[in-house]
PDB file of C-alpha atoms in Angstrom:
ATOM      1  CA  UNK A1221      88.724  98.637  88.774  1.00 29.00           C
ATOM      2  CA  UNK A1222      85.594  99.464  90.703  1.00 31.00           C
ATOM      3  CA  UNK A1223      83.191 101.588  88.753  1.00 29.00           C
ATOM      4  CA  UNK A1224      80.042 102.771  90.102  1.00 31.00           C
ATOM      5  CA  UNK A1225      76.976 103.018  87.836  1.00 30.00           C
ATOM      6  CA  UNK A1226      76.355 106.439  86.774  1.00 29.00           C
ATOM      7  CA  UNK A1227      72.593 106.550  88.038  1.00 29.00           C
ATOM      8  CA  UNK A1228      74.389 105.515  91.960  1.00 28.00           C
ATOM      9  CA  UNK A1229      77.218 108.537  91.646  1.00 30.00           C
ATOM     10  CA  UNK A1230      74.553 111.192  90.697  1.00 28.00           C
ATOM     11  CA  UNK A1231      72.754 110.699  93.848  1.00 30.00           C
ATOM     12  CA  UNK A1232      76.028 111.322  96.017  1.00 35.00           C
ATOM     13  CA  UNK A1233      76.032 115.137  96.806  1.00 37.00           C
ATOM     14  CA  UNK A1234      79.248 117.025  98.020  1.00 43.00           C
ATOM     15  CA  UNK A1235      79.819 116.818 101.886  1.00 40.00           C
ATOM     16  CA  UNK A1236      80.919 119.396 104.107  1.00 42.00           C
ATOM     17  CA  UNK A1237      84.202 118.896 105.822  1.00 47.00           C
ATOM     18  CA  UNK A1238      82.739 118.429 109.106  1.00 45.00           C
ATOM     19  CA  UNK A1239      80.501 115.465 107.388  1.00 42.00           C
ATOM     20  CA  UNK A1240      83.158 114.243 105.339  1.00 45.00           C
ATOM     21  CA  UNK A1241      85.511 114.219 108.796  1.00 47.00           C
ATOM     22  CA  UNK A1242      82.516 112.339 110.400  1.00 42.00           C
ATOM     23  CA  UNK A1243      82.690 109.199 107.762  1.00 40.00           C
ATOM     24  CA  UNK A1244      86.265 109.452 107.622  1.00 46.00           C
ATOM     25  CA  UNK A1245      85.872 108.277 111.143  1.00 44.00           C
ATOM     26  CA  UNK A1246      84.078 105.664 110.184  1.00 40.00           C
ATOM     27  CA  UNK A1247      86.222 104.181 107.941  1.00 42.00           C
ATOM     28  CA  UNK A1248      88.659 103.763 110.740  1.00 44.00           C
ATOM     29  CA  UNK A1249      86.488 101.173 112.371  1.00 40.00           C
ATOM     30  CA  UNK A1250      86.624  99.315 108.593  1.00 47.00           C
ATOM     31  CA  UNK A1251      83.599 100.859 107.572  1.00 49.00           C
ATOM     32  CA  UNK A1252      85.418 102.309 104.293  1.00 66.00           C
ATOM     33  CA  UNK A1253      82.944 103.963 101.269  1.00 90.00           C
ATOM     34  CA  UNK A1254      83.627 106.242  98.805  1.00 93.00           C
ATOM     35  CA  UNK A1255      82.840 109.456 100.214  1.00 95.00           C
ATOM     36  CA  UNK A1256      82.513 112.625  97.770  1.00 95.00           C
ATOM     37  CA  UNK A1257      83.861 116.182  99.067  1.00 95.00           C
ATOM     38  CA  UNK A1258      83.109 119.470  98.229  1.00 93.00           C
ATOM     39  CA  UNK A1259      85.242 121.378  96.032  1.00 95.00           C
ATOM     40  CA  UNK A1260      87.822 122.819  96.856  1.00 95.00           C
ATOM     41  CA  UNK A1261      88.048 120.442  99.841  1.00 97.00           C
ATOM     42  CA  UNK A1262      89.973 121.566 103.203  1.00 96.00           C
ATOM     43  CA  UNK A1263      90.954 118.955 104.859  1.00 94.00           C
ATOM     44  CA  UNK A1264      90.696 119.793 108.410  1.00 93.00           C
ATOM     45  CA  UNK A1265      93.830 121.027 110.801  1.00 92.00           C
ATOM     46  CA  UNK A1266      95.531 121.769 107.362  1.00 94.00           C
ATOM     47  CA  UNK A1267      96.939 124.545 105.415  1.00 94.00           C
ATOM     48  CA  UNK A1268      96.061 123.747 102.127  1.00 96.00           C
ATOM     49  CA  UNK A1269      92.945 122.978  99.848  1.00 97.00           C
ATOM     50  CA  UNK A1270      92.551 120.091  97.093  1.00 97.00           C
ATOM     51  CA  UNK A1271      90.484 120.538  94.234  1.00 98.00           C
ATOM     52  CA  UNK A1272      89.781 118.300  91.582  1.00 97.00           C
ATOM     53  CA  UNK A1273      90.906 118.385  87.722  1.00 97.00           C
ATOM     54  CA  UNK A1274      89.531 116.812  84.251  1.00 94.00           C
ATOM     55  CA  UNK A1275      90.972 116.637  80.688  1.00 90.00           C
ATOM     56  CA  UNK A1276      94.566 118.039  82.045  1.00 92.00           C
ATOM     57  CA  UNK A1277      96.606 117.746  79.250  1.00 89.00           C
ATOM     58  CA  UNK A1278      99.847 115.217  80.312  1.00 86.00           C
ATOM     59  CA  UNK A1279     102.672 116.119  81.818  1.00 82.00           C
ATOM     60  CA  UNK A1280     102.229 119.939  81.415  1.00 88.00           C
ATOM     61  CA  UNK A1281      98.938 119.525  82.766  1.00 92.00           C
ATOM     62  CA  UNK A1282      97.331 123.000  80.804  1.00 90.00           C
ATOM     63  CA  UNK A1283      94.094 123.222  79.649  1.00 87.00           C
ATOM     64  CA  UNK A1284      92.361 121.391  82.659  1.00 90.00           C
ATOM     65  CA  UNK A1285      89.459 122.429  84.835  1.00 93.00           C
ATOM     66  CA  UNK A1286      87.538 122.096  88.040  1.00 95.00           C
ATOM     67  CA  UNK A1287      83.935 122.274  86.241  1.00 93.00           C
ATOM     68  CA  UNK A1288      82.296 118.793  86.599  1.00 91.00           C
ATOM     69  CA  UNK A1289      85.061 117.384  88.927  1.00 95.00           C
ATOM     70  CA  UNK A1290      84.913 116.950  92.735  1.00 96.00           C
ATOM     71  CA  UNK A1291      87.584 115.230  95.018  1.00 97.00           C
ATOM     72  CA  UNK A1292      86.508 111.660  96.424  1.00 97.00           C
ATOM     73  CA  UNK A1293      88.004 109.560  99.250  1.00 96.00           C
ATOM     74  CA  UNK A1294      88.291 106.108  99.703  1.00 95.00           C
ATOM     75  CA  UNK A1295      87.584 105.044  96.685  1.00 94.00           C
ATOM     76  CA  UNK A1296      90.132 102.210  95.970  1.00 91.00           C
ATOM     77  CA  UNK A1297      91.664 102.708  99.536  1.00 91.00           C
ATOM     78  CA  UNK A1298      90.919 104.088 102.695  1.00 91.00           C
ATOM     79  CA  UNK A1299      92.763 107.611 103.379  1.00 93.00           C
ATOM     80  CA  UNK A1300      93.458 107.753  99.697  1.00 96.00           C
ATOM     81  CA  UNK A1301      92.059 110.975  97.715  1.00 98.00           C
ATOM     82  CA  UNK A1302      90.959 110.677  94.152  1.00 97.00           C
ATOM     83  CA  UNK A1303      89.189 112.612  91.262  1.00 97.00           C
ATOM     84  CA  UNK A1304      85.144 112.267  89.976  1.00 96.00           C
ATOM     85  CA  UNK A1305      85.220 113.661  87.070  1.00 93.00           C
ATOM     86  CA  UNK A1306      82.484 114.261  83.906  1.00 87.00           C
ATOM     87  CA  UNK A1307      83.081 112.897  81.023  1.00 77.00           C
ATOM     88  CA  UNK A1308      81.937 114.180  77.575  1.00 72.00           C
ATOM     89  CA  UNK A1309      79.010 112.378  77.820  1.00 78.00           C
ATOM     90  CA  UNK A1310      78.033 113.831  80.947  1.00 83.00           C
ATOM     91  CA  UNK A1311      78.262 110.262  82.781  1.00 87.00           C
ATOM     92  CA  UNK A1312      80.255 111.175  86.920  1.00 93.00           C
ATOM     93  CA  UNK A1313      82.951 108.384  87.262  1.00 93.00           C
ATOM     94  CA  UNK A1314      84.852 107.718  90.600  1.00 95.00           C
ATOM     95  CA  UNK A1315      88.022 107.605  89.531  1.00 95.00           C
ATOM     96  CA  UNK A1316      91.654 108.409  91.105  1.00 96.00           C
ATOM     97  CA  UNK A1317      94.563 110.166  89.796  1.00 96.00           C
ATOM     98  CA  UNK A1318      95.157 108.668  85.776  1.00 94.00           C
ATOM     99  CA  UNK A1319      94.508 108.621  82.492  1.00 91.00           C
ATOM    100  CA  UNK A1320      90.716 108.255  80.695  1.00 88.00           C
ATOM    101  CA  UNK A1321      89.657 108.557  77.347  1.00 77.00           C
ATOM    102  CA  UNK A1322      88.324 111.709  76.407  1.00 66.00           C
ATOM    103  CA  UNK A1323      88.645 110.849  72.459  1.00 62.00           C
ATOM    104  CA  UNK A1324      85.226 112.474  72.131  1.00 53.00           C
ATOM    105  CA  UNK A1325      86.831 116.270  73.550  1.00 55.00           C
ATOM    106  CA  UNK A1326      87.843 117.960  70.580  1.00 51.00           C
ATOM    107  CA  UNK A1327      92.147 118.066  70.120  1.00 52.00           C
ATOM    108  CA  UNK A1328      92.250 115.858  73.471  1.00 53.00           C
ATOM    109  CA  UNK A1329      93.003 111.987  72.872  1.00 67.00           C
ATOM    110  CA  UNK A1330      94.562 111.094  76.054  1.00 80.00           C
ATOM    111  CA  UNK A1331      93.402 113.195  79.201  1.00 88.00           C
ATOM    112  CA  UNK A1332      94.482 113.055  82.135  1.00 93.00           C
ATOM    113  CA  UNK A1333      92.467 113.342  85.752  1.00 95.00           C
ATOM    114  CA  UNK A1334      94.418 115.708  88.706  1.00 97.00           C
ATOM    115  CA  UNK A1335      94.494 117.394  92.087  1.00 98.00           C
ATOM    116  CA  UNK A1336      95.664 120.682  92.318  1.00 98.00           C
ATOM    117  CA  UNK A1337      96.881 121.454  96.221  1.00 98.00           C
ATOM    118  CA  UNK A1338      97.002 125.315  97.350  1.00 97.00           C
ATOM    119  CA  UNK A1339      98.738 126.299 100.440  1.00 96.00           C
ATOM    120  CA  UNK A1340      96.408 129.011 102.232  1.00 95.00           C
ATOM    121  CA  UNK A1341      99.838 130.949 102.086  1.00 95.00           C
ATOM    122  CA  UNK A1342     103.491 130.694 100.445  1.00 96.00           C
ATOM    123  CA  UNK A1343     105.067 127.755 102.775  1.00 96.00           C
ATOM    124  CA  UNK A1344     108.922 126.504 101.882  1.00 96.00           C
ATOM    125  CA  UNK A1345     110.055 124.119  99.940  1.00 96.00           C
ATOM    126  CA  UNK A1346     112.197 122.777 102.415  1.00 95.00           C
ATOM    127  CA  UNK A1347     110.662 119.135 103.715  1.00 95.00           C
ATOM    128  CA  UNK A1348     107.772 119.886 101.324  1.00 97.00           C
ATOM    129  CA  UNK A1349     106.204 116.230 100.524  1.00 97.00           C
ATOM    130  CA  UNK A1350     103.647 114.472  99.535  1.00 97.00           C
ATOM    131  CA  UNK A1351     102.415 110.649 100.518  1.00 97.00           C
ATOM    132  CA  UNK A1352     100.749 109.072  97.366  1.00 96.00           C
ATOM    133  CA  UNK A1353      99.623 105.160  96.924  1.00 95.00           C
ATOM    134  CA  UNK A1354      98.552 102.949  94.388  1.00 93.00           C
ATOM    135  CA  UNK A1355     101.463 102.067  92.126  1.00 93.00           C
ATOM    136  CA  UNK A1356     101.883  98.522  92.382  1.00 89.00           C
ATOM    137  CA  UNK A1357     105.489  98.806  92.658  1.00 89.00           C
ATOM    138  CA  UNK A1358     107.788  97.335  95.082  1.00 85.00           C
ATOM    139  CA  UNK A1359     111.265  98.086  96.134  1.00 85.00           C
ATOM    140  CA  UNK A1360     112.655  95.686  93.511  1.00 85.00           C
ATOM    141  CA  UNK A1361     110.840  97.429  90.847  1.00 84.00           C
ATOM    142  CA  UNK A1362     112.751  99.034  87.687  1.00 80.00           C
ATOM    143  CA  UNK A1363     110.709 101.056  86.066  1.00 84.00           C
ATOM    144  CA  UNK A1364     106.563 102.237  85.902  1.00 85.00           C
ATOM    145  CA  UNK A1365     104.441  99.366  85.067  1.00 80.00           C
ATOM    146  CA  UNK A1366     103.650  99.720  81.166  1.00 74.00           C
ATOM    147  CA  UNK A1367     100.114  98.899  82.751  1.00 75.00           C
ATOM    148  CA  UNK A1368      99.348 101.427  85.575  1.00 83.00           C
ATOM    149  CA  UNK A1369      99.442 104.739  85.610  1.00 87.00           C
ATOM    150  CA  UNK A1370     102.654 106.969  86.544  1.00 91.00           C
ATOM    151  CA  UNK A1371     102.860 110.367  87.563  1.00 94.00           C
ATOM    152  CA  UNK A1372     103.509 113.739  86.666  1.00 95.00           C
ATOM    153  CA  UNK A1373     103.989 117.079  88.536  1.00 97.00           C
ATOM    154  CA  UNK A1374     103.561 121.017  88.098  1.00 97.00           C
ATOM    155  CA  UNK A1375     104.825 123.301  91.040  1.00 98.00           C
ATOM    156  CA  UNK A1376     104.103 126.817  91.276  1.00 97.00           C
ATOM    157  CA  UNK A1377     105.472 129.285  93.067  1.00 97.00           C
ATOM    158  CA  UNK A1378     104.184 132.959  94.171  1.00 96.00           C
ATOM    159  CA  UNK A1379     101.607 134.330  91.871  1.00 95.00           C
ATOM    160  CA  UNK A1380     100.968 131.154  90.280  1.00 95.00           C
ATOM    161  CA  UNK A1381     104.479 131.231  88.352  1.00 97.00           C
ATOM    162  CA  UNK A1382     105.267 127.981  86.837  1.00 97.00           C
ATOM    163  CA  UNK A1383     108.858 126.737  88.522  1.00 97.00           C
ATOM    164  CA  UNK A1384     108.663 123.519  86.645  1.00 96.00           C
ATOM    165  CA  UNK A1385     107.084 120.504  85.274  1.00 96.00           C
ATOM    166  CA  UNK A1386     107.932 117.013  86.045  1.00 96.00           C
ATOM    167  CA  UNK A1387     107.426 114.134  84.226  1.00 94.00           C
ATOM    168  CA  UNK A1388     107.762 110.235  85.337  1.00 93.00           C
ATOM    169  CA  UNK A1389     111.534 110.105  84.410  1.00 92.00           C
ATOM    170  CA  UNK A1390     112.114 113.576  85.780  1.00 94.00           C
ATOM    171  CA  UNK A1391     111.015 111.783  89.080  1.00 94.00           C
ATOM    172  CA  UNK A1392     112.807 109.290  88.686  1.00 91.00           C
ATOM    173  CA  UNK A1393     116.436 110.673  87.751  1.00 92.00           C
ATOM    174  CA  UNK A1394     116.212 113.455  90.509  1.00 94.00           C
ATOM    175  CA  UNK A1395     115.329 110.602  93.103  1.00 93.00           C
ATOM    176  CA  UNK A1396     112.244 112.342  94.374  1.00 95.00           C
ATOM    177  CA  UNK A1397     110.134 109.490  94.769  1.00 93.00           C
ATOM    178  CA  UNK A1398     110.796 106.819  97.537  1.00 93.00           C
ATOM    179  CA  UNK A1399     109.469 103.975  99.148  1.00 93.00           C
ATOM    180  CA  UNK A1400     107.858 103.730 102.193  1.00 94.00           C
ATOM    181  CA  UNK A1401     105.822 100.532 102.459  1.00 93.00           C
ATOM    182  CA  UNK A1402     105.020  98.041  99.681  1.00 91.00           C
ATOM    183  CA  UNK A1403     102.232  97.089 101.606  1.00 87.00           C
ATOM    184  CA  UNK A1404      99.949  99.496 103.884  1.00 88.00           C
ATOM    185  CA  UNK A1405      98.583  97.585 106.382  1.00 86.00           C
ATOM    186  CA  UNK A1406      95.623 100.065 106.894  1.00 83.00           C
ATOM    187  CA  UNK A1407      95.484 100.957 102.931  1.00 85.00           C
ATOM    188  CA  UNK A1408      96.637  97.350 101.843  1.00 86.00           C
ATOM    189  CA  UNK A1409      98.713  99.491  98.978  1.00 90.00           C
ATOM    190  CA  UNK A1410     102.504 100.511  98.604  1.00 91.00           C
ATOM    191  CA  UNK A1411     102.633 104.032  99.556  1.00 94.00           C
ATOM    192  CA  UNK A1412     105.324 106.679  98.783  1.00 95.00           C
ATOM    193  CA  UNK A1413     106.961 110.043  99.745  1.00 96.00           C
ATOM    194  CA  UNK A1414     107.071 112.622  97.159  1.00 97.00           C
ATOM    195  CA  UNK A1415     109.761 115.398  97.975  1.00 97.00           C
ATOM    196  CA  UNK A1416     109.361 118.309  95.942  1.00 97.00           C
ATOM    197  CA  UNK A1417     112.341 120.218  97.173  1.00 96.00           C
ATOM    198  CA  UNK A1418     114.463 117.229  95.323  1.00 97.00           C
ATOM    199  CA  UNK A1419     112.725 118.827  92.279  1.00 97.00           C
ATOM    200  CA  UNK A1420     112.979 122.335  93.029  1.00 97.00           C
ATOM    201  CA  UNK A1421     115.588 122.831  95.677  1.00 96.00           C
ATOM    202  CA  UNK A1422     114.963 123.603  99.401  1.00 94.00           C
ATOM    203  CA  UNK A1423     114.762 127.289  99.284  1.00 94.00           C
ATOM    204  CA  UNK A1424     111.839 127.862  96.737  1.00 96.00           C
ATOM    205  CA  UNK A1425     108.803 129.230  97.785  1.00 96.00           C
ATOM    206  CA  UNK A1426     105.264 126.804  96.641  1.00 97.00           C
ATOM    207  CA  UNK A1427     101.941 128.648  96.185  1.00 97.00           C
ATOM    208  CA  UNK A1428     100.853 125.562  94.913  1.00 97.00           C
ATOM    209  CA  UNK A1429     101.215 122.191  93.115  1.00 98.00           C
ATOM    210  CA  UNK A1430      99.068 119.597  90.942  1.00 98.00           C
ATOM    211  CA  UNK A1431      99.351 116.406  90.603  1.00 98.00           C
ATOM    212  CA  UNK A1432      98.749 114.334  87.692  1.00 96.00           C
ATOM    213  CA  UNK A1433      99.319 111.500  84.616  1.00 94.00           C
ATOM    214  CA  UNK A1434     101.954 111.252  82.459  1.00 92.00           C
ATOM    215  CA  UNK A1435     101.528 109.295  79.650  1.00 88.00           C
ATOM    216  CA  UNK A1436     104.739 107.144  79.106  1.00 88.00           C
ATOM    217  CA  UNK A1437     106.999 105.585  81.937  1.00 87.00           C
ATOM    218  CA  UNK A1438     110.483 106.629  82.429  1.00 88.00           C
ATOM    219  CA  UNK A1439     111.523 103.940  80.072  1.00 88.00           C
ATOM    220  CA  UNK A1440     108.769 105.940  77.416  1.00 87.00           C
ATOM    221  CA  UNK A1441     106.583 103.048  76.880  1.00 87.00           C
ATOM    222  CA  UNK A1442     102.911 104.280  76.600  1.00 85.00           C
ATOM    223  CA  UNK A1443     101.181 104.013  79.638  1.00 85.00           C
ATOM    224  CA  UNK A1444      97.502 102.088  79.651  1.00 81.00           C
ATOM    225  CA  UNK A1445      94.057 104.449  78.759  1.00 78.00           C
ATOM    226  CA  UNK A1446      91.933 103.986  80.759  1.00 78.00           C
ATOM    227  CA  UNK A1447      94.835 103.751  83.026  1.00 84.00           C
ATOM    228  CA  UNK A1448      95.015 102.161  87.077  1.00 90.00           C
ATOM    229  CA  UNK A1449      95.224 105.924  88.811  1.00 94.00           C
ATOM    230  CA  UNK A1450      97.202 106.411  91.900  1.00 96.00           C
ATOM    231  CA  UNK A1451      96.031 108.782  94.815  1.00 97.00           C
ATOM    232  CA  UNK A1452      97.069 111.323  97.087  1.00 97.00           C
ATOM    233  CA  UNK A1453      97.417 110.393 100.479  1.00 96.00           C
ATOM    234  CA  UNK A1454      98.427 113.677 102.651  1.00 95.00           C
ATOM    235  CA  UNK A1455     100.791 116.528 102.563  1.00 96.00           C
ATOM    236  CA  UNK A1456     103.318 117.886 105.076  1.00 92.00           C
ATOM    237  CA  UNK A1457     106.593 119.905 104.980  1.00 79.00           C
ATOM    238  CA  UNK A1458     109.434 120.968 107.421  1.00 63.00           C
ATOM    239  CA  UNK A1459     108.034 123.067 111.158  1.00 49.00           C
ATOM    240  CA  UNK A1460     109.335 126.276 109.491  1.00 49.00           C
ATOM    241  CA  UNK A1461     107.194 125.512 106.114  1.00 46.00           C
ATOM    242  CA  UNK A1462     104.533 128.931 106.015  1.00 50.00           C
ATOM    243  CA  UNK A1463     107.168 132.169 104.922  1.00 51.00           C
ATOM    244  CA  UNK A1464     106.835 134.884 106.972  1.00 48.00           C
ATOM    245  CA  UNK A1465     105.703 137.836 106.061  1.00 45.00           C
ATOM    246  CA  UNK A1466     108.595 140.204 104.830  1.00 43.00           C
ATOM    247  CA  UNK A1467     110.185 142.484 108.322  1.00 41.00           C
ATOM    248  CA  UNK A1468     109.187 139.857 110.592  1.00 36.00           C
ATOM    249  CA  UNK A1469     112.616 139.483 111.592  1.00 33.00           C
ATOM    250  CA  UNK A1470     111.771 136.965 114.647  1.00 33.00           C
ATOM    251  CA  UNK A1471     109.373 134.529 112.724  1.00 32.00           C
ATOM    252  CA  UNK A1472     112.111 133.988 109.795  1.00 31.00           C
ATOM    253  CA  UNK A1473     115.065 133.501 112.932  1.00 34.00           C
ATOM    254  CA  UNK A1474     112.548 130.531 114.086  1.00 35.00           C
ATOM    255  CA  UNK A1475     111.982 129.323 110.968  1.00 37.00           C
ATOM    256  CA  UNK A1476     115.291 129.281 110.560  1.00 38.00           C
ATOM    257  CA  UNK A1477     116.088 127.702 113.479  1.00 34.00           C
ATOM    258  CA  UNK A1478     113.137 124.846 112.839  1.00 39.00           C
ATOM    259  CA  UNK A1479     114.858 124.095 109.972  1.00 39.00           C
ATOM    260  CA  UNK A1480     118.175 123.435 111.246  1.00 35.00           C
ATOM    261  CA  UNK A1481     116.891 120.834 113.531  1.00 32.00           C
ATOM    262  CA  UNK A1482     114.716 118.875 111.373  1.00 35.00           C
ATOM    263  CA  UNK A1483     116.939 115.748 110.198  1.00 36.00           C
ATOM    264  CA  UNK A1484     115.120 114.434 106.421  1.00 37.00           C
ATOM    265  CA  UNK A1485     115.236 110.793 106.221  1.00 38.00           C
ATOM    266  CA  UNK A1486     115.681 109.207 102.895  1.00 40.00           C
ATOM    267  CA  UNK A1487     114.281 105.569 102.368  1.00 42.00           C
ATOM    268  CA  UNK A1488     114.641 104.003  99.298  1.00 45.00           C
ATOM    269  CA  UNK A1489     114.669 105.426  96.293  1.00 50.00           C
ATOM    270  CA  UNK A1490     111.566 104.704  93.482  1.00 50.00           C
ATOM    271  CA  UNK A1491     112.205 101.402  91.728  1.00 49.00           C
ATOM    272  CA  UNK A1492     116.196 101.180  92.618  1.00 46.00           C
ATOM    273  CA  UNK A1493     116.376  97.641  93.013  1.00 37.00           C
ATOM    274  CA  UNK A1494     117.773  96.350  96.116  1.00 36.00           C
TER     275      UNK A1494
END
């Protein structure tokens, strides 16, 4: 895993967006470096913020927080979004979505690094996905690989109310995960679709969800500290997505009607062998 020296990563600063949009360009003509945003980071044209999370506890991911942390891209991959974070020692690592050790944090053992997404307002749960990348996994896989990292979910709904969390197996069993490519050719990493109403149902309401590492597979073998993260890729959901505000009788009809005509495609489903 590529790990910059501390001494490099404190001399990166935060960019702005408009900055951060400007090397993102780059990186499209193969020019790809880590780049680190500001926090929370808005990605542009989008409804929705990611900020960065440290010593989440796994699978209900409490007890985390933004202080120290900052949202990278490119780190591993090109496009994909990952976590700095501070450890104990004070030393910034470039890291991605996983597990770390963070013995030395009293009552943690096993923490886990996250990215929390908020929606600028309530949007639907219908179509509501997320791309992620960096499993090593294939369509023939099983199971989570004992040796990289798998993940774990928390959605929340309005006013920050916990509808559920979501670990590995969870995932798995509800079908929410599925493939679509073992092999980017721009990211040169399997990538796959997250659907969140598969977890939660397609008429939920989502302030807001985080991302983050559980610490067994769905067979419960104990995943690897420090652990190969994954990262977040991008976010999108269904043309009727943002609720409208309650008596806006026309907006929900359209919504309504956006939804009816969006057809969801399933690919394959997380490590069903074919």
């Amino acid at each position: 895993m590529k790990t910059p020296s501390s001494a490099h990563q404190l001399q990166r600063l935060p960019m702005s967006a408009a900055a951060a949009a400007m090397l993102l360009a780059f990186t499209s003509l193969g020019f790809a470096a880590t780049i680190e945003l500001n926090q929370p980071f808005p990605p542009a044209g989008q409804n929705y913020s990611i900020t960065a999370l440290q010593n989440l506890t796994p699978l209900t991911l409490d007890g985390g927080t933004s202080v120290g942390a900052n949202p990278n891209v490119n780190f591993e991959f090109q496009g994909g979004y990952g976590v700095r974070y501070q450890d104990a020692l004070g030393q910034l690592t470039d890291f991605g979505i996983g597990l770390y050790d963070a013995s030395s944090n009293p009552g943690i053992q096993a923490a886990s690094t996250g990215l929390n997404i908020a929606f600028t307002q309530l949007v639907s749960s219908y179509g509501l996905s997320a791309t992620l990348g960096n499993f090593g996994l294939n369509e023939f896989s099983t199971d989570a690989a004992p040796s990289r990292v798998a993940p774990t979910l928390s959605i929340y709904g309005s006013g920050g109310l916990l509808l559920g969390n979501f670990s590995t197996a969870d995932l798995i069993a509800d079908n929410a995960l599925s493939l679509l490519t073992s092999n980017d050719p721009i990211a040169n990493t399997d990538l796959w679709k997250l659907n969140l109403d598969a977890l939660i149902g397609p008429n939920a309401q989502v302030s807001s969800f985080t991302l983050g590492a559980d610490t067994h597979n769905a067979s419960g073998s104990l995943m690897a500290v420090n652990s190969n993260p994954y990262y977040l890729v991008s976010v999108s959901g269904c043309e009727c997505a943002p609720v409208p505000e309650p008596g806006s009788a026309f907006l929900i009809l359209s919504a309504g009607l956006g939804c009816l005509i969006i057809t969801r495609r399933r690919s394959r489903d997380l490590f069903s062998a074919k």
